[in-house]
């Protein structure tokens, strides 16, 4: 019997949209993802970097249109990480500026899921900072 995969979350910023501007770290993480939860602003060409067995799930939000509630995104992070191991939350731009990347990291950690981020504190934390608003 194979051991259960280690549940982990990587919150990855897709940058300004051009796949050639992706960081090397993001490139490597996408190549090893079991599941990718991607949003509306992430360039979908980046999904081609994922392994063929990777499950890619759209969780985007469009202004005045259909959207995936944040609570659903949180539950997908929990469900998929516990079942499959490495989950990548692929977000357009920088996921910690005007995004909910830090909230997703806190959610994952509160459920025993290792969550990797490359910031100690987000530049724009929704409930604490009004600098960028």
XYZ file of C-alpha atoms in Angstrom, residues 12-123:
112
model
C 1.721 30.848 -7.262
C 1.511 34.185 -9.016
C 1.284 33.884 -12.800
C 2.833 37.312 -13.248
C 1.662 39.885 -15.785
C 0.372 37.302 -18.247
C 3.290 36.432 -20.509
C 4.304 32.801 -19.775
C 7.961 33.698 -20.445
C 7.907 35.990 -17.404
C 7.043 33.191 -14.982
C 9.599 32.627 -12.221
C 11.741 29.504 -12.336
C 10.281 28.396 -8.985
C 6.714 28.740 -10.280
C 7.679 26.821 -13.422
C 9.070 23.932 -11.343
C 6.085 23.847 -8.982
C 3.607 23.725 -11.879
C 5.520 20.776 -13.358
C 4.977 18.742 -10.191
C 1.371 19.676 -9.352
C -1.243 17.031 -8.653
C -4.030 19.626 -8.831
C -4.077 23.212 -10.114
C -6.815 25.608 -9.047
C -6.547 28.509 -11.486
C -8.311 31.822 -11.727
C -9.591 34.045 -14.490
C -6.485 36.239 -14.684
C -3.887 33.457 -14.953
C -2.726 32.746 -18.496
C -4.172 29.315 -19.299
C -1.122 28.485 -21.438
C 0.625 27.824 -18.115
C -1.577 24.760 -17.555
C 0.407 23.008 -20.295
C 3.361 22.886 -17.863
C 1.439 20.517 -15.568
C 1.876 16.739 -15.685
C -0.694 14.980 -17.874
C -2.333 13.405 -14.804
C -2.770 16.794 -13.116
C -6.358 17.855 -12.453
C -6.905 21.497 -13.504
C -9.944 23.195 -11.995
C -11.164 26.670 -12.943
C -12.117 28.694 -9.873
C -12.222 32.138 -11.435
C -14.301 35.172 -10.752
C -15.546 37.448 -13.542
C -16.984 40.876 -12.780
C -20.788 40.772 -12.845
C -20.677 37.150 -13.977
C -20.385 33.670 -12.601
C -17.812 33.110 -9.911
C -16.513 30.525 -7.500
C -17.162 31.592 -3.889
C -14.043 31.837 -1.730
C -15.469 29.243 0.661
C -15.658 26.759 -2.232
C -12.042 27.500 -3.165
C -11.017 26.862 0.440
C -12.835 23.542 0.492
C -11.234 22.500 -2.801
C -7.811 23.321 -1.367
C -8.525 21.139 1.665
C -10.168 18.285 -0.227
C -7.614 18.083 -3.047
C -4.516 18.519 -0.852
C -5.593 15.793 1.542
C -6.478 13.432 -1.315
C -3.739 14.168 -3.856
C -0.862 16.006 -2.173
C 0.522 19.029 -4.027
C -2.086 21.644 -4.900
C -1.105 24.766 -6.792
C -3.330 27.813 -6.492
C -2.449 29.651 -9.716
C -3.456 33.284 -9.596
C -2.908 36.135 -12.028
C -0.329 38.754 -11.134
C 0.913 38.761 -7.563
C -1.480 36.685 -5.413
C -0.721 38.787 -2.349
C -1.654 42.176 -3.800
C -5.419 42.575 -4.064
C -5.676 38.780 -4.001
C -6.658 36.373 -1.313
C -3.456 34.372 -1.405
C -2.632 34.970 2.229
C -6.144 33.974 3.319
C -5.719 30.732 1.387
C -2.372 30.087 3.065
C -3.892 30.677 6.514
C -6.829 28.396 5.688
C -4.532 25.596 4.526
C -2.285 25.846 7.579
C -5.295 25.824 9.904
C -6.216 22.434 8.386
C -2.767 20.875 8.755
C -1.751 21.493 5.140
C 1.771 22.770 4.558
C 1.485 26.052 2.674
C 4.430 27.668 0.974
C 4.675 31.384 0.457
C 7.628 33.591 -0.206
C 6.450 36.511 1.911
C 6.316 36.821 5.646
C 3.412 39.263 5.448
C 1.430 40.214 2.351
C 1.813 43.741 1.053
